Structures are given as structure tokens and as C-alpha cells.
Tab-separated table of C-alpha atoms and ligand atoms in Angstrom:
chain	number	residue	atom	x	y	z
Q	294	MET	CA	18.898	-12.776	-14.939
Q	295	THR	CA	15.861	-14.345	-16.484
Q	296	GLN	CA	15.757	-17.488	-18.651
Q	297	ILE	CA	12.949	-16.161	-20.859
Q	298	GLN	CA	13.637	-16.876	-24.531
Q	299	ASP	CA	11.202	-14.233	-25.792
Q	300	THR	CA	13.819	-11.567	-26.364
Q	301	GLU	CA	11.390	-8.666	-26.605
Q	302	ILE	CA	9.956	-9.373	-23.156
Q	303	ARG	CA	13.312	-10.452	-21.740
Q	304	ASN	CA	14.856	-7.145	-22.754
Q	305	LEU	CA	12.006	-5.188	-21.230
Q	306	ILE	CA	12.318	-7.098	-17.954
Q	307	PHE	CA	16.046	-6.420	-18.029
Q	308	LYS	CA	15.478	-2.725	-18.686
Q	309	GLU	CA	12.954	-2.400	-15.889
Q	310	THR	CA	15.253	-4.226	-13.472
Q	311	GLN	CA	18.067	-1.915	-14.513
Q	312	ARG	CA	15.829	1.131	-14.070
Q	313	GLN	CA	14.965	0.058	-10.542
Q	314	SER	CA	18.532	-0.892	-9.752
Q	315	GLU	CA	20.174	2.291	-11.018
Q	316	GLY	CA	17.617	4.712	-9.616
Q	317	LEU	CA	15.953	5.597	-6.347
Q	318	GLU	CA	12.425	4.189	-6.150
Q	319	MET	CA	10.560	6.517	-3.830
Q	320	ILE	CA	6.904	5.870	-4.618
Q	321	PRO	CA	5.773	5.030	-1.074
Q	322	SER	CA	3.474	2.192	-2.135
Q	323	GLU	CA	6.303	0.324	-3.857
Q	324	ASN	CA	9.022	-1.947	-2.557
Q	325	HIS	CA	11.538	-4.582	-3.670
Q	326	THR	CA	10.610	-8.179	-2.814
Q	327	SER	CA	13.032	-10.929	-1.880
Q	328	MET	CA	14.158	-13.524	-4.418
Q	329	GLU	CA	12.194	-16.129	-2.420
Q	330	VAL	CA	9.005	-14.183	-3.087
Q	331	LEU	CA	9.893	-13.881	-6.773
Q	332	HIS	CA	10.605	-17.617	-7.039
Q	333	ALA	CA	7.262	-18.495	-5.463
Q	334	LEU	CA	5.539	-16.165	-7.935
Q	335	GLY	CA	7.261	-17.815	-10.872
Q	336	SER	CA	6.306	-21.357	-9.845
Q	337	ARG	CA	3.997	-24.037	-11.284
Q	338	LEU	CA	1.395	-23.029	-8.726
Q	339	THR	CA	0.295	-20.492	-11.314
Q	340	ASP	CA	-1.139	-23.348	-13.405
Q	341	LYS	CA	-3.636	-24.595	-10.846
Q	342	TYR	CA	-7.355	-23.838	-10.546
Q	343	SER	CA	-8.820	-24.181	-7.061
Q	344	GLU	CA	-12.093	-22.250	-6.635
Q	345	GLY	CA	-13.271	-22.563	-3.058
Q	346	TYR	CA	-11.300	-22.812	0.154
Q	347	PRO	CA	-8.914	-25.441	1.563
Q	348	GLY	CA	-10.844	-28.692	2.045
Q	349	MET	CA	-13.808	-27.280	0.061
Q	350	ARG	CA	-12.760	-26.911	-3.572
Q	351	TYR	CA	-14.641	-27.201	-6.813
Q	352	TYR	CA	-11.591	-28.818	-8.470
Q	353	GLY	CA	-9.507	-31.953	-7.949
Q	354	GLY	CA	-5.765	-31.980	-7.427
Q	355	CYS	CA	-5.798	-29.336	-4.724
Q	356	GLU	CA	-3.926	-31.258	-2.039
Q	357	TYR	CA	-0.828	-29.053	-2.252
Q	358	VAL	CA	-2.467	-25.707	-2.949
Q	359	ASP	CA	-4.692	-26.377	0.075
Q	360	LYS	CA	-1.569	-26.617	2.206
Q	361	VAL	CA	-0.122	-23.464	0.631
Q	362	GLU	CA	-3.281	-21.470	1.349
Q	363	ASN	CA	-3.529	-22.829	4.890
Q	364	LEU	CA	0.054	-21.819	5.576
Q	365	ALA	CA	-0.606	-18.309	4.252
Q	366	ARG	CA	-3.766	-18.032	6.360
Q	367	GLU	CA	-2.070	-19.271	9.542
Q	368	ARG	CA	0.900	-16.943	9.081
Q	369	ALA	CA	-1.373	-13.959	8.444
Q	370	LYS	CA	-3.468	-14.712	11.540
Q	371	LYS	CA	-0.418	-15.040	13.758
Q	372	LEU	CA	1.352	-11.970	12.389
Q	373	PHE	CA	-1.633	-9.642	12.719
Q	374	GLY	CA	-3.272	-11.219	15.793
Q	375	VAL	CA	-6.659	-12.067	14.285
Q	376	SER	CA	-8.659	-15.281	14.185
Q	377	HIS	CA	-9.536	-15.286	10.482
Q	378	ALA	CA	-7.646	-14.432	7.292
Q	379	ASN	CA	-8.771	-14.544	3.701
Q	380	VAL	CA	-5.677	-14.475	1.478
Q	381	GLN	CA	-7.427	-14.767	-1.879
Q	382	PRO	CA	-8.176	-11.141	-2.930
Q	383	TYR	CA	-6.374	-10.455	-6.191
Q	384	SER	CA	-5.353	-7.015	-4.963
Q	385	GLY	CA	-6.419	-4.115	-2.756
Q	386	SER	CA	-9.406	-2.825	-4.722
Q	387	PRO	CA	-11.034	-6.280	-5.012
Q	388	ALA	CA	-10.393	-6.806	-1.290
Q	389	ASN	CA	-12.209	-3.576	-0.466
Q	390	MET	CA	-14.975	-4.391	-2.903
Q	391	ALA	CA	-15.468	-7.706	-1.095
Q	392	VAL	CA	-15.898	-5.880	2.205
Q	393	TYR	CA	-18.649	-3.669	0.753
Q	394	PHE	CA	-20.230	-6.743	-0.769
Q	395	ALA	CA	-20.125	-8.527	2.599
Q	396	LEU	CA	-21.396	-5.711	4.790
Q	397	ALA	CA	-23.599	-3.363	2.748
Q	398	ASP	CA	-26.204	-3.315	0.014
Q	399	PRO	CA	-26.192	-1.009	-3.017
Q	400	GLY	CA	-27.646	2.348	-2.001
Q	401	ASP	CA	-26.519	2.062	1.625
Q	402	THR	CA	-24.635	4.966	3.150
Q	403	VAL	CA	-20.904	4.428	3.571
Q	404	MET	CA	-18.163	6.784	4.715
Q	405	GLY	CA	-14.507	7.061	3.725
Q	406	MET	CA	-11.627	9.465	3.308
Q	407	ALA	CA	-11.682	11.547	0.127
Q	408	LEU	CA	-9.024	10.484	-2.366
Q	409	TYR	CA	-7.813	14.036	-2.907
Q	410	TYR	CA	-7.215	14.432	0.819
Q	411	GLY	CA	-5.151	11.244	1.072
Q	412	GLY	CA	-7.756	8.462	0.919
Q	413	HIS	CA	-8.289	5.831	-1.764
Q	414	MET	CA	-10.612	5.461	-4.744
Q	415	THR	CA	-12.366	2.504	-3.149
Q	416	HIS	CA	-13.167	4.531	-0.037
Q	417	GLY	CA	-16.073	6.190	-1.828
Q	418	LEU	CA	-14.773	8.231	-4.772
Q	419	LYS	CA	-17.805	9.235	-6.853
Q	420	VAL	CA	-16.480	7.674	-10.075
Q	421	ASN	CA	-15.431	4.428	-8.367
Q	422	PHE	CA	-17.846	1.523	-7.709
Q	423	SER	CA	-17.783	2.556	-4.037
Q	424	GLY	CA	-19.154	5.984	-4.876
Q	425	LYS	CA	-21.451	4.861	-7.677
Q	426	TRP	CA	-23.186	1.952	-5.966
Q	427	PHE	CA	-23.312	3.406	-2.459
Q	428	ASN	CA	-24.348	6.697	-0.949
Q	429	SER	CA	-20.800	7.780	-0.271
Q	430	ILE	CA	-20.031	10.364	2.387
Q	431	GLN	CA	-16.457	11.607	2.190
Q	432	TYR	CA	-14.428	13.044	5.041
Q	433	LYS	CA	-11.413	15.286	4.535
Q	434	THR	CA	-8.445	16.334	6.589
Q	435	GLY	CA	-8.424	19.671	8.353
Q	436	GLU	CA	-6.481	22.657	6.960
Q	437	ASP	CA	-3.465	21.372	8.945
Q	438	GLY	CA	-3.495	18.112	6.973
Q	439	TYR	CA	-4.450	16.020	10.024
Q	440	LEU	CA	-7.601	13.922	10.279
Q	441	ASN	CA	-10.142	15.738	12.380
Q	442	TYR	CA	-11.880	13.129	14.526
Q	443	GLU	CA	-14.553	15.555	15.767
Q	444	THR	CA	-15.572	16.444	12.219
Q	445	MET	CA	-15.651	12.752	11.367
Q	446	ALA	CA	-17.871	12.051	14.360
Q	447	ASP	CA	-20.244	14.863	13.342
Q	448	LEU	CA	-20.386	13.586	9.779
Q	449	ALA	CA	-21.099	10.051	10.985
Q	450	ALA	CA	-23.834	11.301	13.334
Q	451	LYS	CA	-25.427	13.262	10.502
Q	452	HIS	CA	-25.407	10.455	7.922
Q	453	SER	CA	-25.387	7.168	9.939
Q	454	PRO	CA	-23.157	5.197	7.575
Q	455	LYS	CA	-23.360	1.427	7.632
Q	456	LEU	CA	-19.621	1.149	7.335
Q	457	ILE	CA	-16.715	3.498	7.816
Q	458	PHE	CA	-13.518	2.974	5.849
Q	459	VAL	CA	-10.318	4.321	7.369
Q	460	GLY	CA	-6.954	4.172	5.673
Q	461	ALA	CA	-4.965	6.234	3.260
Q	462	THR	CA	-2.601	6.453	0.357
Q	463	ALA	CA	-1.178	9.844	1.203
Q	464	TYR	CA	-1.499	10.477	4.933
Q	465	PRO	CA	1.776	10.902	6.826
Q	466	ARG	CA	0.424	10.484	10.353
Q	467	ILE	CA	-0.742	7.800	12.791
Q	468	PHE	CA	-4.371	6.617	12.879
Q	469	ASP	CA	-6.006	6.634	16.305
Q	470	TRP	CA	-7.971	3.388	16.039
Q	471	THR	CA	-9.586	3.765	19.447
Q	472	LYS	CA	-11.094	7.138	18.561
Q	473	LEU	CA	-12.240	5.704	15.242
Q	474	ARG	CA	-13.873	2.754	17.013
Q	475	LEU	CA	-15.824	5.174	19.206
Q	476	ILE	CA	-17.030	7.057	16.131
Q	477	ALA	CA	-18.145	3.806	14.461
Q	478	ASP	CA	-19.852	2.630	17.651
Q	479	SER	CA	-21.686	5.932	18.023
Q	480	VAL	CA	-23.623	5.132	14.840
Q	481	ASN	CA	-23.423	1.335	15.041
Q	482	ALA	CA	-21.294	1.136	11.899
Q	483	PHE	CA	-18.769	-1.482	10.903
Q	484	LEU	CA	-15.233	-0.068	11.110
Q	485	VAL	CA	-12.960	-1.136	8.261
Q	486	ALA	CA	-9.238	-0.407	8.522
Q	487	ASP	CA	-7.456	-0.397	5.181
Q	488	ILE	CA	-3.839	-0.730	6.308
Q	489	SER	CA	-2.374	-1.307	2.844
Q	490	HIS	CA	0.247	1.406	3.176
Q	491	ILE	CA	1.212	0.734	6.777
Q	492	ALA	CA	0.903	-3.062	7.175
Q	493	GLY	CA	4.686	-3.506	7.388
Q	494	LEU	CA	4.939	-0.738	9.954
Q	495	ILE	CA	2.232	-2.358	12.062
Q	496	VAL	CA	4.012	-5.719	11.950
Q	497	ALA	CA	7.235	-3.963	12.947
Q	498	GLY	CA	5.455	-2.330	15.902
Q	499	VAL	CA	6.030	1.248	14.701
Q	500	HIS	CA	2.378	2.037	13.957
Q	501	PRO	CA	-0.545	1.046	16.237
Q	502	SER	CA	-2.474	-1.981	15.041
Q	503	PRO	CA	-6.238	-1.911	14.454
Q	504	ALA	CA	-6.444	-5.657	15.223
Q	505	GLY	CA	-9.123	-6.285	17.844
Q	506	ILE	CA	-10.442	-2.721	17.339
Q	507	ALA	CA	-11.596	-2.502	13.735
Q	508	ASP	CA	-14.179	-5.050	12.597
Q	509	VAL	CA	-12.379	-5.787	9.360
Q	510	ILE	CA	-8.834	-5.107	8.189
Q	511	THR	CA	-7.880	-5.050	4.531
Q	512	THR	CA	-4.359	-4.800	3.253
Q	513	THR	CA	-2.402	-5.186	0.095
Q	514	THR	CA	0.671	-7.351	0.499
Q	515	HIS	CA	3.126	-5.513	-1.736
Q	516	LYS	CA	3.724	-2.185	-0.034
Q	517	THR	CA	5.549	-1.864	3.299
Q	518	LEU	CA	4.758	-5.555	3.908
Q	519	ARG	CA	7.159	-6.290	1.013
Q	520	GLY	CA	5.365	-9.237	-0.518
Q	521	PRO	CA	3.970	-9.932	-3.970
Q	522	ARG	CA	1.053	-7.971	-5.422
Q	523	GLY	CA	-2.011	-9.285	-3.640
Q	524	ALA	CA	-4.225	-8.576	-0.657
Q	525	MET	CA	-5.742	-10.057	2.480
Q	526	ILE	CA	-8.873	-9.490	4.537
Q	527	LEU	CA	-8.494	-10.064	8.264
Q	528	CYS	CA	-11.143	-10.240	10.970
Q	529	ASN	CA	-12.336	-12.025	14.083
Q	530	GLY	CA	-15.464	-14.123	14.539
Q	531	ASN	CA	-16.707	-17.647	14.130
Q	532	PRO	CA	-16.308	-19.136	10.661
Q	533	SER	CA	-19.199	-21.297	9.484
Q	534	ASN	CA	-19.735	-23.089	6.180
Q	535	PRO	CA	-18.907	-20.502	3.476
Q	536	LEU	CA	-21.209	-22.357	1.109
Q	537	LYS	CA	-24.210	-21.154	3.170
Q	538	PRO	CA	-25.383	-17.504	3.538
Q	539	ALA	CA	-25.067	-15.935	6.989
Q	540	PRO	CA	-26.738	-12.910	8.668
Q	541	ARG	CA	-24.673	-9.692	8.870
Q	542	THR	CA	-23.345	-9.947	12.411
Q	543	ARG	CA	-19.836	-9.431	13.811
Q	544	GLU	CA	-19.782	-13.095	14.779
Q	545	ASN	CA	-20.319	-14.036	11.136
Q	546	LEU	CA	-17.629	-11.766	9.677
Q	547	PRO	CA	-15.365	-14.656	8.555
Q	548	THR	CA	-18.203	-16.306	6.649
Q	549	LEU	CA	-19.454	-13.011	5.212
Q	550	ILE	CA	-15.976	-12.116	3.956
Q	551	ASP	CA	-15.232	-15.568	2.550
Q	552	ARG	CA	-18.563	-15.687	0.725
Q	553	ALA	CA	-18.024	-12.182	-0.636
Q	554	ILE	CA	-14.736	-13.268	-2.227
Q	555	ILE	CA	-16.169	-16.482	-3.655
Q	556	PRO	CA	-18.856	-16.987	-4.890
Q	557	GLY	CA	-19.468	-13.216	-4.565
Q	558	LEU	CA	-16.706	-11.651	-6.619
Q	559	GLN	CA	-13.767	-13.775	-7.612
Q	560	GLY	CA	-13.008	-17.019	-9.391
Q	561	GLY	CA	-9.951	-19.174	-8.837
Q	562	PRO	CA	-7.382	-17.923	-6.354
Q	563	HIS	CA	-3.931	-17.104	-7.734
Q	564	ASN	CA	-2.038	-19.872	-5.996
Q	565	HIS	CA	1.424	-18.648	-6.990
Q	566	GLN	CA	0.485	-15.312	-5.428
Q	567	THR	CA	-0.800	-17.040	-2.290
Q	568	ALA	CA	2.489	-18.941	-1.945
Q	569	ALA	CA	4.473	-15.738	-2.387
Q	570	ILE	CA	2.295	-14.042	0.236
Q	571	ALA	CA	3.037	-16.931	2.605
Q	572	VAL	CA	6.766	-16.486	1.996
Q	573	ALA	CA	6.534	-12.738	2.596
Q	574	LEU	CA	4.547	-13.272	5.801
Q	575	LYS	CA	7.247	-15.601	7.099
Q	576	GLU	CA	9.873	-12.973	6.313
Q	577	ALA	CA	7.755	-10.315	8.006
Q	578	GLY	CA	7.731	-12.375	11.217
Q	579	THR	CA	11.496	-12.108	11.679
Q	580	PRO	CA	13.441	-9.716	13.940
Q	581	GLU	CA	15.157	-8.399	10.775
Q	582	PHE	CA	11.802	-7.262	9.464
Q	583	ARG	CA	11.013	-5.425	12.697
Q	584	GLU	CA	14.320	-3.661	12.294
Q	585	TYR	CA	13.447	-2.898	8.684
Q	586	GLY	CA	10.058	-1.384	9.548
Q	587	SER	CA	11.572	0.761	12.228
Q	588	GLN	CA	14.295	1.963	9.831
Q	589	ILE	CA	11.670	2.933	7.219
Q	590	VAL	CA	10.220	5.419	9.701
Q	591	LYS	CA	13.611	6.687	10.873
Q	592	ASN	CA	14.578	7.303	7.252
Q	593	ALA	CA	11.315	9.083	6.443
Q	594	LYS	CA	11.655	11.323	9.500
Q	595	ARG	CA	15.226	12.228	8.591
Q	596	LEU	CA	14.253	12.989	5.005
Q	597	ALA	CA	11.351	15.112	6.256
Q	598	GLU	CA	13.665	17.039	8.547
Q	599	GLN	CA	16.215	17.643	5.787
Q	600	LEU	CA	13.632	18.769	3.233
Q	601	SER	CA	11.888	21.022	5.771
Q	602	ASN	CA	15.246	22.642	6.483
Q	603	LYS	CA	15.543	23.327	2.767
Q	604	GLY	CA	12.227	25.182	2.778
Q	605	TYR	CA	9.882	22.426	1.594
Q	606	LYS	CA	6.341	22.592	2.928
Q	607	LEU	CA	5.408	19.165	4.220
Q	608	VAL	CA	1.722	18.440	4.735
Q	609	THR	CA	1.250	18.197	8.545
Q	610	GLY	CA	4.811	19.492	8.913
Q	611	GLY	CA	6.452	16.066	8.906
Q	612	THR	CA	5.762	12.359	9.101
Q	613	ASP	CA	5.093	9.527	11.543
Q	614	ASN	CA	5.265	6.802	8.934
Q	615	HIS	CA	6.881	5.869	5.634
Q	616	LEU	CA	5.798	8.790	3.463
Q	617	LEU	CA	6.066	12.514	2.905
Q	618	LEU	CA	3.503	14.635	1.126
Q	619	ILE	CA	5.075	17.838	-0.142
Q	620	ASP	CA	3.153	20.920	-1.208
Q	621	LEU	CA	5.323	22.561	-3.865
Q	622	ALA	CA	3.269	25.755	-4.154
Q	623	ASN	CA	6.082	27.832	-2.616
Q	624	LYS	CA	8.682	26.305	-4.960
Q	625	ASN	CA	7.263	27.619	-8.203
Q	626	ILE	CA	6.908	24.130	-9.677
Q	627	THR	CA	3.915	21.816	-10.074
Q	628	GLY	CA	3.746	18.227	-8.895
Q	629	ALA	CA	3.863	16.955	-12.474
Q	630	GLU	CA	6.909	19.062	-13.307
Q	631	ALA	CA	8.682	17.883	-10.163
Q	632	GLU	CA	7.807	14.237	-10.908
Q	633	HIS	CA	9.312	14.717	-14.365
Q	634	SER	CA	12.555	16.409	-13.341
Q	635	LEU	CA	13.111	14.000	-10.452
Q	636	GLY	CA	12.500	11.158	-12.907
Q	637	GLN	CA	15.139	12.549	-15.242
Q	638	ALA	CA	17.554	12.568	-12.325
Q	639	GLY	CA	16.740	8.918	-11.518
Q	640	ILE	CA	14.432	9.527	-8.552
Q	641	THR	CA	10.947	8.055	-9.020
Q	642	VAL	CA	8.122	9.754	-7.105
Q	643	ASN	CA	4.526	10.558	-7.986
Q	644	LYS	CA	2.642	13.797	-8.353
Q	645	ASN	CA	-0.131	14.019	-5.782
Q	646	THR	CA	-2.871	16.330	-4.622
Q	647	VAL	CA	-2.396	18.019	-1.269
Q	648	PRO	CA	-5.325	18.840	1.044
Q	649	PHE	CA	-7.360	21.759	-0.337
Q	650	ASP	CA	-5.329	21.644	-3.530
Q	651	PRO	CA	-6.282	24.535	-5.840
Q	652	ARG	CA	-4.965	22.513	-8.812
Q	653	PRO	CA	-6.712	19.562	-10.541
Q	654	PRO	CA	-5.845	15.925	-9.628
Q	655	PHE	CA	-3.988	15.226	-12.883
Q	656	ASP	CA	-1.866	18.357	-12.468
Q	657	PRO	CA	-1.707	18.779	-8.706
Q	658	SER	CA	0.441	20.914	-6.428
Q	659	GLY	CA	2.330	18.200	-4.657
Q	660	ILE	CA	4.460	15.106	-4.752
Q	661	ARG	CA	4.306	11.990	-2.606
Q	662	LEU	CA	7.439	10.096	-1.752
Q	663	GLY	CA	8.558	7.499	0.743
Q	664	THR	CA	11.316	5.302	2.057
Q	665	PRO	CA	10.172	1.611	1.987
Q	666	ALA	CA	12.107	0.600	-1.129
Q	667	LEU	CA	15.251	2.562	-0.310
Q	668	THR	CA	15.273	1.069	3.180
Q	669	THR	CA	15.052	-2.423	1.680
Q	670	ARG	CA	18.268	-1.605	-0.200
Q	671	GLY	CA	20.006	-0.705	3.053
Q	672	LEU	CA	19.922	3.094	3.024
Q	673	LYS	CA	19.920	4.667	6.467
Q	674	GLU	CA	19.543	8.173	7.926
Q	675	VAL	CA	22.921	9.410	6.749
Q	676	GLU	CA	22.109	8.453	3.153
Q	677	MET	CA	18.803	10.328	3.449
Q	678	ASP	CA	20.810	13.542	3.724
Q	679	GLN	CA	22.315	12.849	0.324
Q	680	VAL	CA	18.906	11.873	-1.096
Q	681	ALA	CA	17.448	15.154	0.192
Q	682	ASP	CA	20.260	17.088	-1.539
Q	683	TRP	CA	19.535	15.327	-4.845
Q	684	ILE	CA	15.796	15.950	-4.528
Q	685	ASP	CA	16.348	19.603	-3.745
Q	686	ALA	CA	18.794	20.142	-6.610
Q	687	SER	CA	16.512	18.350	-9.097
Q	688	ILE	CA	13.562	20.530	-8.117
Q	689	LYS	CA	15.517	23.777	-7.925
Q	690	HIS	CA	17.136	23.195	-11.321
Q	691	SER	CA	14.278	21.352	-12.957
Q	692	LYS	CA	14.998	22.890	-16.382
Q	693	ASP	CA	18.731	22.186	-16.325
Q	694	GLU	CA	18.954	18.904	-18.208
Q	695	LYS	CA	22.729	18.719	-17.899
Q	696	LEU	CA	22.571	18.990	-14.129
Q	697	LEU	CA	19.789	16.412	-13.966
Q	698	MET	CA	21.920	14.019	-16.039
Q	699	ASN	CA	24.856	14.604	-13.700
Q	700	ILE	CA	22.681	13.762	-10.712
Q	701	ARG	CA	21.489	10.663	-12.566
Q	702	SER	CA	25.107	9.538	-13.008
Q	703	GLU	CA	25.862	10.187	-9.351
Q	704	ILE	CA	22.821	8.158	-8.335
Q	705	ARG	CA	23.773	5.335	-10.701
Q	706	GLU	CA	27.205	5.197	-9.080
Q	707	PHE	CA	25.732	5.462	-5.569
Q	708	THR	CA	23.223	2.634	-6.082
Q	709	ARG	CA	25.994	0.158	-6.944
Q	710	SER	CA	26.605	-0.043	-3.190
Q	711	TYR	CA	22.917	-0.768	-2.514
Q	712	PRO	CA	21.891	-3.707	-4.735
Q	713	LEU	CA	18.327	-4.894	-5.091
Q	714	PRO	CA	17.544	-8.062	-3.085
Q	715	GLY	CA	19.331	-11.013	-4.673
Q	716	GLU	CA	21.142	-8.800	-7.148
Q	717	THR	CA	24.828	-9.300	-7.673
Q	718	THR	CA	25.384	-7.848	-11.094
Q	719	LEU	CA	23.102	-6.653	-13.828
Q	720	SER	CA	24.867	-8.337	-16.755
M	242	LIG	N1	-1.887	2.695	-5.973
M	242	LIG	C1	-1.759	2.682	-4.544
M	242	LIG	C2	-0.848	3.754	-4.058
M	242	LIG	O1	0.038	4.131	-4.805
M	242	LIG	O2	-0.976	4.224	-2.941
M	242	LIG	C3	-3.050	2.719	-3.870
M	242	LIG	O3	-3.838	1.703	-4.354
């Protein structure tokens, strides 16, 4: 394990590793990175300041971090099929903030998917910067849980947003980028695709890519893409000197984005994070990763089928991607209670609102769960049947602590056959 001499922290790292190893991590935005990614994160690159961009830094000694960042940028461009990549955003929210900063002014009208219908805070939630600093128009799903493109088009026509954010944290279906482009074009808005949840699926070819359709793509790097915590902003256009301001045109997107990150919002890039992103991007370019992405979806579909057969009400009736959103209203249990009992059994999920949820966000009706991390450990469809049985039993018998402990033991035994990446033994 770790060489850290600080025993308090070392023990906590050990405990967390053990928790992950002996349980089933099913929060759909989480994953298990490779040891190569972890090694890059724990490297001396963390010591280096390098404000600016490769070849244009405000600090000396950047000859190697320049090469690291260039490698990350080149790999991102190739993998996603775009001409420009900024790999410096510290994480997803700062990446999205940079896009607003680049393409809109405070007070401008922007449009995004409501958090409680599957969107993200930075897509215009009233208490987030995106809803406080901008005139945020929020679209919802229809009663069936699907995005309704006609309603979105009407909303855009009515409000003429300057930019439209599309992307989700709890939407189990495919995005139709072409329809979304038409909506954005109808009001001359920039279209921003936040693919944080589905980036790995896009790379694997099991979800359509917005590259060449959306104006800007943002993504975190630690979800289905299976890299370190971090984010990227991708676009096309002609980069010019990021030290000089540029008019807001599509041609200038690279410069607008780069200037929004620095000097607009951030200081020194996290070079250890950039190196780990580069490593993850190389891994994501392999045939094994394509196989992985495709298996994530197969596993999610199988789990959806099994849980539906057991009477669970899945939002939209199933899934096209890596996640399931379950409305527990018919199961006489709240999302928070289910999160708790599943946690006791060793299955980590999160409580989540469902569309038109009658309950409040902190005590919602549903749970959100997904297959990226389990698929990394090598679980396939047949194992999803067992996982569905454990989920069902833990929800049905949520008050039976003895049963939950028995399931926990079964899961602990089961997971010994599915080690975390690089894990041989815990002791
Ligand atoms: N926290 C992320 C998620 O769980 O989906 C979104 O930022």
C-alpha cells in the first residue's frame, strides 16, 4: 500500500481503499483509475508552478511540464476529434464557469437542464453562479423522463439564450446532438455539450459524439473516462495569442476558452493532474477501453432489465448509457433510506430526485446508480443478475440489519474475485 508515514492519514487511506475494494461502488459518476494514473498524480509534477500555456509561461523551469501539457492536449484532440483542447480546468464546475466567462456577460440569458430533472448545478441552478450571475432559463424532461426537444425549441425561441448547455448527471438516455444544434441555430446561440458523464462512452463509440456539432464540449476526466479528477474544454477554431483579447466568434473559440481559464479564472495548472489526464487519455485510446465502454452499457442494460422485472420503476423505463434512475415511490422507501440500507449492505449509490419529484432534493424519491466502476473491476452481465438480487433484498428488507450484514459479507467475499486495478492484496 502507501508509504505515507503519517499514520492517521495512512490508516484513513487504507480504510477508504478497503471500503472501495470490499464493496460495490455504484455511484455512476465514480470509477477506479489505473495505477499508472495514480502514479502520475503522486509525482513531483505537483510541485511545479506554470501559469500560462506551453511555450508561454510566467515561470521558468517549465520545459518538462510544457511537454506534459502538450501531450495531454494532443491526445485529447485526437481522441475526441477536435482541433483545440484546454486541459487545465481544475474540475467540471470551473470548466463550465470558464465557458460562461468566455461566451456570455453577467445578466445574459442562458439555458440549461434543471438539476432536479437530471441536469447539473452549473447549468443554471438559481443558487449556483450560473443562475445568480445570468438570467437562467431551465428546461425539464417530459413526464416520461425523456428530454422534449420541441419544448426546448419553444423555450429557446421565447427567451433567445446566448448559450445553451446540454448534458446531465442523471439522464439515462442518448442526446440527439443534431436536434440540439438546430435548436441552438434557431436562436443563434452557442451550443455547449457537457459530456462529463458520458465521455468514456463517446470514446468507446457507444454514445453519439457532439464533436463537430456542439460549439464547445466540456468534460470531467474522472467519470466514465476513468482518469484523475480534472476536466477539459474542447472546441474547434483558430487559436490566436491567448495573451490578447478576441471577439466572440466561433473562429475565436480556442482563444476565448484559453483566456477564460487564465487569466480569467484560474492560476497555475495542476501539472500532476495534467500528466494523469494524459495517461488516462492514452488508455482511453486502446481497443480494451472501447470494449470497456461497451461493457458498461451492456451491464447497465442488464441491471435495468433485472430491476424492472423485480418491479422497480426506472425513469424512462430503462437506460441507453451507464446509469439508472429509480423512482422508489412504489417501494414504500425514500431515496435516502434506500441509500442508507444499500450502504449498510456494501452497495454505494446516491439518493436522487426523479423528474417531477414530490419530495425535496435532500430527501428525494429516487436513487441513481451505475456500472462504470463495477465494469472496471471485470463484472459482466451475469454478475449484474446477482447485483440486482442484492439491491432488491437490501431495499425490501431495509430495516433488517442482520440480513444487510449477511449481504455485506457475501459482497465482501464476492469482490475478492474482482480486485481494484493494481490491487493484489489489501494487507
Ligand atoms: N457530482 C457529479 C455527479 O455525481 O454526477 C456531478 O458534478
